[in-house]
PDB file of C-alpha atoms in Angstrom:
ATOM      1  CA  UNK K  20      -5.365 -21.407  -7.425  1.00 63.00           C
ATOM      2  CA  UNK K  21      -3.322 -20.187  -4.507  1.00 81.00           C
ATOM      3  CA  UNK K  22      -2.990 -16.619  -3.456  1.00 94.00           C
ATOM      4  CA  UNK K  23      -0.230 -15.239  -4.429  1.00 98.00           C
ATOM      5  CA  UNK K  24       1.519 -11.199  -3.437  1.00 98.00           C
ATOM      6  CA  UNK K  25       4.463  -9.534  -5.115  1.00 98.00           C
ATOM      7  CA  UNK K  26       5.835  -6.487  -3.548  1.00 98.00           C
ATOM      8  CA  UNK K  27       7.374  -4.130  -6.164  1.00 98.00           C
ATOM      9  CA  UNK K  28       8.377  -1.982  -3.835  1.00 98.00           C
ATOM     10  CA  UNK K  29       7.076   0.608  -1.770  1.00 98.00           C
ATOM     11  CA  UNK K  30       2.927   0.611  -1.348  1.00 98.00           C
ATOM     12  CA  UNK K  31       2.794  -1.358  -4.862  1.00 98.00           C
ATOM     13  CA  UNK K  32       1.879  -4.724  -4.568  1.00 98.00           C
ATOM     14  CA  UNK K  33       0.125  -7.201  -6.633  1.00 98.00           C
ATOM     15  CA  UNK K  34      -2.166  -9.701  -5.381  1.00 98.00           C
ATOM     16  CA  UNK K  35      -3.913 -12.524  -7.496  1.00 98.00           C
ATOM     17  CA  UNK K  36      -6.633 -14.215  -5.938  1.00 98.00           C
ATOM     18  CA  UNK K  37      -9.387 -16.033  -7.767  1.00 96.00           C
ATOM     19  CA  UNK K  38      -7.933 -15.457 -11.100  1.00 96.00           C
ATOM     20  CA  UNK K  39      -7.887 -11.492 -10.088  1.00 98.00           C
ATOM     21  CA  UNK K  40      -4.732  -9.226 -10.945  1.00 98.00           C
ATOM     22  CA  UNK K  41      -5.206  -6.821  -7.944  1.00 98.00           C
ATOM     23  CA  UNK K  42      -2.567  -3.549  -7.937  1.00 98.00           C
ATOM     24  CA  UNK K  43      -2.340  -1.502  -4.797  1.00 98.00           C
ATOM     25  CA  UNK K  44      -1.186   2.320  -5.058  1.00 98.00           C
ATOM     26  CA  UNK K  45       1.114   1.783  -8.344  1.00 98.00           C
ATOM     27  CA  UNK K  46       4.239   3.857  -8.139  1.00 98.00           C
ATOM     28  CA  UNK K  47       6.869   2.955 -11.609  1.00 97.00           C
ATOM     29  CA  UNK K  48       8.847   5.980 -11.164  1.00 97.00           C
ATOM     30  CA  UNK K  49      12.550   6.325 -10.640  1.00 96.00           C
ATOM     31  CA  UNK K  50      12.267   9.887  -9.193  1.00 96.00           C
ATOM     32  CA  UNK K  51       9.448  11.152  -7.853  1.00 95.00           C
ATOM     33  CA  UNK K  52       9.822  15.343  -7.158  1.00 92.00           C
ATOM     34  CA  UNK K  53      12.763  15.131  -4.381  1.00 93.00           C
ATOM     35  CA  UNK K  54      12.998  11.392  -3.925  1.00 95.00           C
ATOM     36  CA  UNK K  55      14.645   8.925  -6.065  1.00 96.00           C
ATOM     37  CA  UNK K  56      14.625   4.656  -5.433  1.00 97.00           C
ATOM     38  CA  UNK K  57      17.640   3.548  -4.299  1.00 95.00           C
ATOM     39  CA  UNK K  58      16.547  -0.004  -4.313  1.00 95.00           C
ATOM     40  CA  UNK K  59      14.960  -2.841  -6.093  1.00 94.00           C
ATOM     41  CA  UNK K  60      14.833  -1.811 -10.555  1.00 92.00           C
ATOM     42  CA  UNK K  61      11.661  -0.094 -11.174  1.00 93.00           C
ATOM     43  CA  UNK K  62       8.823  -3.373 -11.818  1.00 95.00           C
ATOM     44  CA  UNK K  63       8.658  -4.344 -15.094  1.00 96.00           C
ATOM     45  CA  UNK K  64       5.444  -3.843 -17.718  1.00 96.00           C
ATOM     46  CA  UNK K  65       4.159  -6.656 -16.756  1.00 96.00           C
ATOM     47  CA  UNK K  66       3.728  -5.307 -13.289  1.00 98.00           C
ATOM     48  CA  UNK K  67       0.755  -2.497 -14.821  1.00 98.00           C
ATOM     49  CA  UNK K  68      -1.847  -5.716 -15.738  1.00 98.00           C
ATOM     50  CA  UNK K  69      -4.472  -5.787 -13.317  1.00 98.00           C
ATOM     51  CA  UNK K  70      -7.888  -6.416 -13.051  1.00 98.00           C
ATOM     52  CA  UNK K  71      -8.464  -3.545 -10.476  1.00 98.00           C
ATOM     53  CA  UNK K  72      -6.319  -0.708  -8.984  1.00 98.00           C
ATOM     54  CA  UNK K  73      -6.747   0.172  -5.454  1.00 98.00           C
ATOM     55  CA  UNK K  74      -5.244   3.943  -4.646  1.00 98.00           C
ATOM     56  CA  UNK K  75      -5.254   4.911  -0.689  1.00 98.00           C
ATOM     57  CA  UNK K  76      -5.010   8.513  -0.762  1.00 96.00           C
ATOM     58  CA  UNK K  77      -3.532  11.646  -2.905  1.00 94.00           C
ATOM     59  CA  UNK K  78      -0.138  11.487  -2.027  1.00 94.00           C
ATOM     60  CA  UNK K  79       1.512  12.000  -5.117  1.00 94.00           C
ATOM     61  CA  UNK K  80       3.963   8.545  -4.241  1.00 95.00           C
ATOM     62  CA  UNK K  81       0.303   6.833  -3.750  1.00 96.00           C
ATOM     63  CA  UNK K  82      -1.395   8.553  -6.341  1.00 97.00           C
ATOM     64  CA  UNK K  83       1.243   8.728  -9.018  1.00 97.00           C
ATOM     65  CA  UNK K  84      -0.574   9.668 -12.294  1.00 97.00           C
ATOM     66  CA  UNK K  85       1.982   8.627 -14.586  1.00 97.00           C
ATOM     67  CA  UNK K  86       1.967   5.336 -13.478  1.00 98.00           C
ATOM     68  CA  UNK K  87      -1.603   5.400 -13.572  1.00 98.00           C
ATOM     69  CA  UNK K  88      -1.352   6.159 -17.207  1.00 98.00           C
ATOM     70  CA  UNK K  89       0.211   3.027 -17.999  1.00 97.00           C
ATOM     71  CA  UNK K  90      -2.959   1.375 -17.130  1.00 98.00           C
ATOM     72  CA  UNK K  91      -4.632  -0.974 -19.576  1.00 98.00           C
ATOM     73  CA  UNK K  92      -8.084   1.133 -20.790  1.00 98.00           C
ATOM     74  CA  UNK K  93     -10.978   0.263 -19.084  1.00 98.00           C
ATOM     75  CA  UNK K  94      -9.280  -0.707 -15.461  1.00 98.00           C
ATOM     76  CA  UNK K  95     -11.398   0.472 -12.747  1.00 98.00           C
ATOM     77  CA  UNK K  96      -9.219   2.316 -10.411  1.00 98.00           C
ATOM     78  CA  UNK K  97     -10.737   2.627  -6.670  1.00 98.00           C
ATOM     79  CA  UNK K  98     -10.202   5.894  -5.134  1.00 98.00           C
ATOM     80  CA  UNK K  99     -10.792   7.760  -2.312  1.00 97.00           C
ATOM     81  CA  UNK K 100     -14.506   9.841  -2.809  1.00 96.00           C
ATOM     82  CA  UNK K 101     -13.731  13.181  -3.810  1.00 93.00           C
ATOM     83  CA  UNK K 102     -10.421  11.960  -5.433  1.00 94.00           C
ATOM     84  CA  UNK K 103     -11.189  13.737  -8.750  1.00 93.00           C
ATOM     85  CA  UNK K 104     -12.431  17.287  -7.482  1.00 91.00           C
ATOM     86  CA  UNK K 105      -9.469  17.336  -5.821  1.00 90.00           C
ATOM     87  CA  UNK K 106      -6.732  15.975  -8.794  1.00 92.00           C
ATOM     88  CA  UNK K 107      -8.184  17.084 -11.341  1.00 92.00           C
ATOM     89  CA  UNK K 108      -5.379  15.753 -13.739  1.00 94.00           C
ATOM     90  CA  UNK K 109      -7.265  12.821 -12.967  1.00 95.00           C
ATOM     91  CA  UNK K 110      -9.864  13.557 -14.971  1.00 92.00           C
ATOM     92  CA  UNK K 111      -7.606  13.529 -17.891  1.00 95.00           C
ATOM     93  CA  UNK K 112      -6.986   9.936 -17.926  1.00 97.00           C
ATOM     94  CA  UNK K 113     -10.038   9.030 -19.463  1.00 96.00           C
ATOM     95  CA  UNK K 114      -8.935   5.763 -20.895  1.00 97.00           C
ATOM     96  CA  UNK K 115      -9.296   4.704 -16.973  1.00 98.00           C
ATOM     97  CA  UNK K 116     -12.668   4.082 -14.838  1.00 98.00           C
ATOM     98  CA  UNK K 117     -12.119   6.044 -11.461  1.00 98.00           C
ATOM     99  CA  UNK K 118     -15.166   4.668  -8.919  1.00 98.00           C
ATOM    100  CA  UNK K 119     -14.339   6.617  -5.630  1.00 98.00           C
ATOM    101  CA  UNK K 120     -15.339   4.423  -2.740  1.00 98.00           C
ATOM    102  CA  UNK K 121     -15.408   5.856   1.219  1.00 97.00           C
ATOM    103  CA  UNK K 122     -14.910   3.730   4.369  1.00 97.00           C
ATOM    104  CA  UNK K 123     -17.835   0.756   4.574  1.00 97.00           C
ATOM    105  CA  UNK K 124     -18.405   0.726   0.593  1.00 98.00           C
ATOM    106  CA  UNK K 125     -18.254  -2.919  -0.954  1.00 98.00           C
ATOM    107  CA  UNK K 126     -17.028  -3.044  -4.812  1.00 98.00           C
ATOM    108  CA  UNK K 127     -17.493  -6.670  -7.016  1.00 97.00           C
ATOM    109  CA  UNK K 128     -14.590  -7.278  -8.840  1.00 97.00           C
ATOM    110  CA  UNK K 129     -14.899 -10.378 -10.868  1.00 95.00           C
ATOM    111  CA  UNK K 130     -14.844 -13.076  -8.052  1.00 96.00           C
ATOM    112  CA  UNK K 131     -13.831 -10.685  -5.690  1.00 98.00           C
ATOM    113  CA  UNK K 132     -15.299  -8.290  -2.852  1.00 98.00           C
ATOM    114  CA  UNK K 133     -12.983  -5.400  -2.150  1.00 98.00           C
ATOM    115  CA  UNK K 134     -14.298  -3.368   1.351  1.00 98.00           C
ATOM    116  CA  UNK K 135     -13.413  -0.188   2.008  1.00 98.00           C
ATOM    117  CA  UNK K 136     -12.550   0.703   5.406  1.00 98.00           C
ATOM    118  CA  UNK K 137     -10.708   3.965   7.399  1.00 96.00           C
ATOM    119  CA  UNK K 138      -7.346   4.793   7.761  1.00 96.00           C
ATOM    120  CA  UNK K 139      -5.167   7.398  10.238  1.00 94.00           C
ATOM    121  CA  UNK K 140      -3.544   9.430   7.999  1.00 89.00           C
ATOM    122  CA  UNK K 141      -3.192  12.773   6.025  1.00 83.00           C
ATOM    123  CA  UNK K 142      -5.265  12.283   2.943  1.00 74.00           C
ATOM    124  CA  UNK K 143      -4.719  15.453   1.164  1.00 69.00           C
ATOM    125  CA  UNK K 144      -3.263  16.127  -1.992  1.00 74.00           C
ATOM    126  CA  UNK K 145       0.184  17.717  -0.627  1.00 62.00           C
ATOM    127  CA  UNK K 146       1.303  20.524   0.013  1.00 59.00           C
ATOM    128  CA  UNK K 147      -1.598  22.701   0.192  1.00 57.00           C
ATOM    129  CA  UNK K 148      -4.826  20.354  -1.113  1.00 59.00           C
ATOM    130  CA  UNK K 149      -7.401  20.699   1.097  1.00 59.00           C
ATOM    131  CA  UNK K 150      -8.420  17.891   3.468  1.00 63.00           C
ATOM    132  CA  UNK K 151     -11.882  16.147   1.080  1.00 73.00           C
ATOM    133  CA  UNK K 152     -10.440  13.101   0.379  1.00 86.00           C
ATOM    134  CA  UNK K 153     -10.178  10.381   3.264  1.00 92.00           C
ATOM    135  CA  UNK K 154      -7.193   7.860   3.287  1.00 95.00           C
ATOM    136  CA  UNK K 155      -8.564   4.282   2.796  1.00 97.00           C
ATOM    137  CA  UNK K 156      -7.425   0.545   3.370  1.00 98.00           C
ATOM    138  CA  UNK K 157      -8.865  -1.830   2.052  1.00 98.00           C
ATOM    139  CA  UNK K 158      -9.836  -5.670   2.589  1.00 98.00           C
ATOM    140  CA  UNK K 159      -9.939  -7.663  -0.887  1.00 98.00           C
ATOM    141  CA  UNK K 160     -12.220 -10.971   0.482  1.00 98.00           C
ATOM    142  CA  UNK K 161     -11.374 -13.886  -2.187  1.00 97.00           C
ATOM    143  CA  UNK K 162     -10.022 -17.436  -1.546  1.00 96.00           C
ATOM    144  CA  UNK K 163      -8.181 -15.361   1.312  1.00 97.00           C
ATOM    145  CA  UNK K 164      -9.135 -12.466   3.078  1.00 98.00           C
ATOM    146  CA  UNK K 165      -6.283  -9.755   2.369  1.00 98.00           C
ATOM    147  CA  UNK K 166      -5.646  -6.187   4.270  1.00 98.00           C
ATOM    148  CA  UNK K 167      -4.076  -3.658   2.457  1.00 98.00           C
ATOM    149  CA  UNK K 168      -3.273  -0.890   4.914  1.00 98.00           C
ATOM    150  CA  UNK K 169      -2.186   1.942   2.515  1.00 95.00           C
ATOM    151  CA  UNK K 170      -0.966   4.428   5.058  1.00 94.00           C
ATOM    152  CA  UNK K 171      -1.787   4.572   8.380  1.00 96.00           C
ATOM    153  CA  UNK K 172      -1.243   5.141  12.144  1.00 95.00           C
ATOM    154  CA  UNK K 173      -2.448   2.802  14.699  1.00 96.00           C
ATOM    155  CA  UNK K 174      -6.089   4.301  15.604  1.00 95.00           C
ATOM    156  CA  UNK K 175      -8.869   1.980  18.024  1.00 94.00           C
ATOM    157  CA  UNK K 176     -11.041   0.376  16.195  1.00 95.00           C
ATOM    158  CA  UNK K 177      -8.828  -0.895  13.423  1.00 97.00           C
ATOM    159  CA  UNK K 178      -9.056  -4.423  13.980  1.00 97.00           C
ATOM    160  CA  UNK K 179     -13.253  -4.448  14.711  1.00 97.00           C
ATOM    161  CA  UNK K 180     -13.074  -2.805  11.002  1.00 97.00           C
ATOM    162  CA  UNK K 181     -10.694  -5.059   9.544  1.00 98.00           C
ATOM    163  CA  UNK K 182     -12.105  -7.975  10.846  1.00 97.00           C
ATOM    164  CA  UNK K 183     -10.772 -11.498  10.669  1.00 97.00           C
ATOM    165  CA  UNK K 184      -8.216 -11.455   7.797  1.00 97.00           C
ATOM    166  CA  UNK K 185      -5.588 -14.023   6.520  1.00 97.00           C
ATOM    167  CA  UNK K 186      -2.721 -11.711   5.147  1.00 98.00           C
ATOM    168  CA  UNK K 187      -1.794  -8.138   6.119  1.00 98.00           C
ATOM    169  CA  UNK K 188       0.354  -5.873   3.847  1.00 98.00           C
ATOM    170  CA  UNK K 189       1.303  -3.558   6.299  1.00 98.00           C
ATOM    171  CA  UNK K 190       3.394  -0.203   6.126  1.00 98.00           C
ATOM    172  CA  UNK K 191       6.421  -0.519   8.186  1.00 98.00           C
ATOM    173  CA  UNK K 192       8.447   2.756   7.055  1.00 96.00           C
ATOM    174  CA  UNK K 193       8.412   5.254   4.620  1.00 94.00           C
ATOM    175  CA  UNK K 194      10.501   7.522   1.965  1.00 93.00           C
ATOM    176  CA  UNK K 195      12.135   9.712   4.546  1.00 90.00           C
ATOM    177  CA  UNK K 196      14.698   9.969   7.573  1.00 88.00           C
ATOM    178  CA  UNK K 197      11.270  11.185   9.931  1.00 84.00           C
ATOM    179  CA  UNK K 198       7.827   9.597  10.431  1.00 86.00           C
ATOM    180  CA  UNK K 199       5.124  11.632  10.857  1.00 79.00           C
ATOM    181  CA  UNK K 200       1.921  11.499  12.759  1.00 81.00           C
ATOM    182  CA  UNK K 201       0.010   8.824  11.034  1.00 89.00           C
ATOM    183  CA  UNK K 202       2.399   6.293  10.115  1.00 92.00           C
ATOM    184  CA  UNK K 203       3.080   3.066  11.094  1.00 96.00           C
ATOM    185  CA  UNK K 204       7.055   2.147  11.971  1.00 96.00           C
ATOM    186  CA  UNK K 205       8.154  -1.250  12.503  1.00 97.00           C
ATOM    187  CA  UNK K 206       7.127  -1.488  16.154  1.00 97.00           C
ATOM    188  CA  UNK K 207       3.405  -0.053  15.805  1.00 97.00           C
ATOM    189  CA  UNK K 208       3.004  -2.241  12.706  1.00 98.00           C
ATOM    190  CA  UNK K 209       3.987  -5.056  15.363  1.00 98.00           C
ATOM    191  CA  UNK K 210       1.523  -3.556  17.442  1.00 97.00           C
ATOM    192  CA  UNK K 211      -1.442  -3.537  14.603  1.00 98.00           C
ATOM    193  CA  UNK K 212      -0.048  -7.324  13.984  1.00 98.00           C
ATOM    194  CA  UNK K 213      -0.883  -8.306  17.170  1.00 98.00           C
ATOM    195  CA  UNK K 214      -4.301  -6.529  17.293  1.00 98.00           C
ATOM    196  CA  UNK K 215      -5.278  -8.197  14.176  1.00 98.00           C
ATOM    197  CA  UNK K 216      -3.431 -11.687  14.306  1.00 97.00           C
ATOM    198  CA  UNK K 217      -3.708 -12.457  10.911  1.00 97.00           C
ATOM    199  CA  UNK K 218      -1.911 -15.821   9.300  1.00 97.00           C
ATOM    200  CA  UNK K 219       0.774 -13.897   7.641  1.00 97.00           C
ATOM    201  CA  UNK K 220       2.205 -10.660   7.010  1.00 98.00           C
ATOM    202  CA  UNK K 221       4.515  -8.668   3.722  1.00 98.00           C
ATOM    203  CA  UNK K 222       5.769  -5.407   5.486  1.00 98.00           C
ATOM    204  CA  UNK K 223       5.949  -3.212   2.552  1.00 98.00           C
ATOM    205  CA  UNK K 224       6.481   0.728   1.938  1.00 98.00           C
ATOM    206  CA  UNK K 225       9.681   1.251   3.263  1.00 97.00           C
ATOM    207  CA  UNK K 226      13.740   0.569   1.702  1.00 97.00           C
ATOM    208  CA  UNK K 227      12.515   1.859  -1.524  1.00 97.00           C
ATOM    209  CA  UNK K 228      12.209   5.788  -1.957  1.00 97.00           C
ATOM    210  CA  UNK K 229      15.248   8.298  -0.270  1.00 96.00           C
ATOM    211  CA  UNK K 230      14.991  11.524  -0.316  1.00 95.00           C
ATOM    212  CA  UNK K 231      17.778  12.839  -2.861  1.00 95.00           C
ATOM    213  CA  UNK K 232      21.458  14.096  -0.772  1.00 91.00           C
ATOM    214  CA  UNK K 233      20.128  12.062   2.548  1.00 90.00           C
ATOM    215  CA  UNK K 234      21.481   9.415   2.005  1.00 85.00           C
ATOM    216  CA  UNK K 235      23.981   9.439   4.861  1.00 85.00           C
ATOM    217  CA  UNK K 236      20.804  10.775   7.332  1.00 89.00           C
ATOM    218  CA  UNK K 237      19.313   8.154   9.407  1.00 90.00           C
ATOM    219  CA  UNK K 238      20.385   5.313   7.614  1.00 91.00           C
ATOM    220  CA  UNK K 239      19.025   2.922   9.292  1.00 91.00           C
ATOM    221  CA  UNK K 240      15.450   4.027   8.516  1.00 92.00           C
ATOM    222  CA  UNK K 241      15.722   3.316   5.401  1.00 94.00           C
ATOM    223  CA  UNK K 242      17.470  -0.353   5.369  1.00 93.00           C
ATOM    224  CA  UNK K 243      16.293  -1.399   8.796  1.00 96.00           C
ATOM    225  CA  UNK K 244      12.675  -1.567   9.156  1.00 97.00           C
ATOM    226  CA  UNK K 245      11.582  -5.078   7.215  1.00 97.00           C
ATOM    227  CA  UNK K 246      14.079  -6.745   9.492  1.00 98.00           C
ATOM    228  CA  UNK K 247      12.644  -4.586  12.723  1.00 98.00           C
ATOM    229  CA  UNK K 248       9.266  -5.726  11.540  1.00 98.00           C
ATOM    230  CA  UNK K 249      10.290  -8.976  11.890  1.00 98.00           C
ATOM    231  CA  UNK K 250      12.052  -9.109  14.982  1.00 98.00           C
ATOM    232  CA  UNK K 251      10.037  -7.119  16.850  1.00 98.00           C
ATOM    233  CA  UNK K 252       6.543  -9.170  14.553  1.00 98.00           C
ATOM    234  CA  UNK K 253       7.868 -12.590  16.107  1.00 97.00           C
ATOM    235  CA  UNK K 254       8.325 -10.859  19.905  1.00 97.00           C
ATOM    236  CA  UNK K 255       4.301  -9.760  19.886  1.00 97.00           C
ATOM    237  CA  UNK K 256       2.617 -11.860  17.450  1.00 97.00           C
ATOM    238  CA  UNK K 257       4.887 -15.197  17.111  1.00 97.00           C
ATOM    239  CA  UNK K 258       2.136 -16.969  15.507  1.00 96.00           C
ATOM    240  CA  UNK K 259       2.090 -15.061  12.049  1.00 97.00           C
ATOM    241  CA  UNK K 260       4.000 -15.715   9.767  1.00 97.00           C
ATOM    242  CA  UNK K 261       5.944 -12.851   8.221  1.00 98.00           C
ATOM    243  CA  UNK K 262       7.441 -12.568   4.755  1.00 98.00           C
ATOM    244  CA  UNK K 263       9.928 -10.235   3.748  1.00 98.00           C
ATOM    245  CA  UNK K 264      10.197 -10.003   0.751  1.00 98.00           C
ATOM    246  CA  UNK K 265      13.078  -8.137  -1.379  1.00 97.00           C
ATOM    247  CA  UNK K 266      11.622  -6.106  -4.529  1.00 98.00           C
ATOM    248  CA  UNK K 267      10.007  -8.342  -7.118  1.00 98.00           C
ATOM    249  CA  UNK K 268       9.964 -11.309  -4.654  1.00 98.00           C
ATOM    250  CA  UNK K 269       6.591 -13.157  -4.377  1.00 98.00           C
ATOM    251  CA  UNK K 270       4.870 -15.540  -1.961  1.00 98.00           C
ATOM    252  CA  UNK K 271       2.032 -17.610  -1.726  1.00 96.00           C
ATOM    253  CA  UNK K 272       0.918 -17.022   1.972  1.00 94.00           C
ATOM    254  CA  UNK K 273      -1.122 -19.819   3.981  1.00 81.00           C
ATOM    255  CA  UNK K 274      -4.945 -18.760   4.225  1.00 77.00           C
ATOM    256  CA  UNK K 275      -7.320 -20.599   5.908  1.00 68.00           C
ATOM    257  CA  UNK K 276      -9.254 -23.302   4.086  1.00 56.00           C
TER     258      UNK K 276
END
């Protein structure tokens, strides 16, 4: 069965591989607190089936617990250790099983392996949680070998954790007209592309979320970055393929055989 990835928009993706709905940081909402999505409808139900849930950090657009509660009961939900101290709400959505996983931790997941492995970034529970909680990525290892980057800045050993991998899903943007210290923007998720050469690439987590009464700040970082990613993706690392993908597109991404 080929691999296949649909970008929903934002961080939320799902990945089937080996007959195994995979869901990365599921975010339904139309408004979040101060941001509401300007693009792509909200993903339909069908988008909540999975097999497991893989949640980078606390960020409340990474970690959204209502769309968490529109889980099937009985999905295990990966999340970073700690992840539960420090939401407690969490704790409330018992129909769920939360196993909290830290960088180097393998999980089994029908045919699947999903590793655990560091990211650069903020992993609190904003705007005052304390820092317990690491942000993750993670590598699901199947009939392809798939990054998910969650949220991250470029940091050195990234690709000697990551390893070899077929397809990245790599942040390229995010909800607001200013990136922060660990982020990636289109040109350092070039950069990561090139330091990890994988076969392809989805740039995701960007052209989704807007922060409510900007929408005339900084425009373009908020329409521009999937088509940065590619431009500047083909100038540093012309042998991967890249997919851009509008909201609810899929692909089926060439792995190695």
């Amino acid at each position: 069965m080929p691999v296949e990835i649909t970008w929903w928009g934002h961080a939320t993706c799902t990945l089937e591989d080996s007959g195994t709905r995979v869901l990365t940081d599921p975010l339904f909402a139309r408004r979040l607190a101060h941001l509401r999505r300007r693009r792509g409808a909200p993903p339909p139900p069908e988008a909540a089936v999975a097999d497991v849930v893989l949640v980078s950090h606390l960020h409340a657009d990474h970690l959204h617990l209502p769309s968490l509660q529109r889980l099937a009961p009985g999905t295990p939900v990966l999340v970073p250790r700690g992840a539960p101290r420090v939401v407690p709400a969490l704790r409330r959505l018992d129909h769920l099983r939360f196993v909290e996983v830290a960088p180097g931790d393998l999980t089994e997941v029908g045919d699947l392996v999903v590793r655990t492995v560091s990211a650069r970034h903020d992993g609190r529970r904003l705007p005052v949680g304390p820092h317990r909680s690491p942000a993750l990525g993670f590598v699901v290892e199947g009939e392809a070998r798939t990054y998910f980057a969650g949220d991250t800045g470029l940091f050195e050993s990234m690709a000697e954790e990551v390893g070899p991998v077929d397809v990245a899903l790599l942040p390229v943007g995010g909800w607001g007209p200013f990136l922060g210290e660990g982020h990636l923007d289109a040109g350092r998720a070039a950069e990561a592309l090139a330091r990890l050469m994988p076969r392809s690439a989805v740039p995701v987590h960007y052209g989704t979320y807007w922060p409510i009464g900007m929408d005339s700040v900084r425009p373009h970082e908020f329409h521009a970055p999937g088509d940065d990613f590619v431009r500047l993706a083909g100038e540093r690392a012309p042998q991967v393929a890249v997919h851009r993908l509008e909201h609810g597109e899929s692909v089926r991404p060439e792995v190695a055989r």
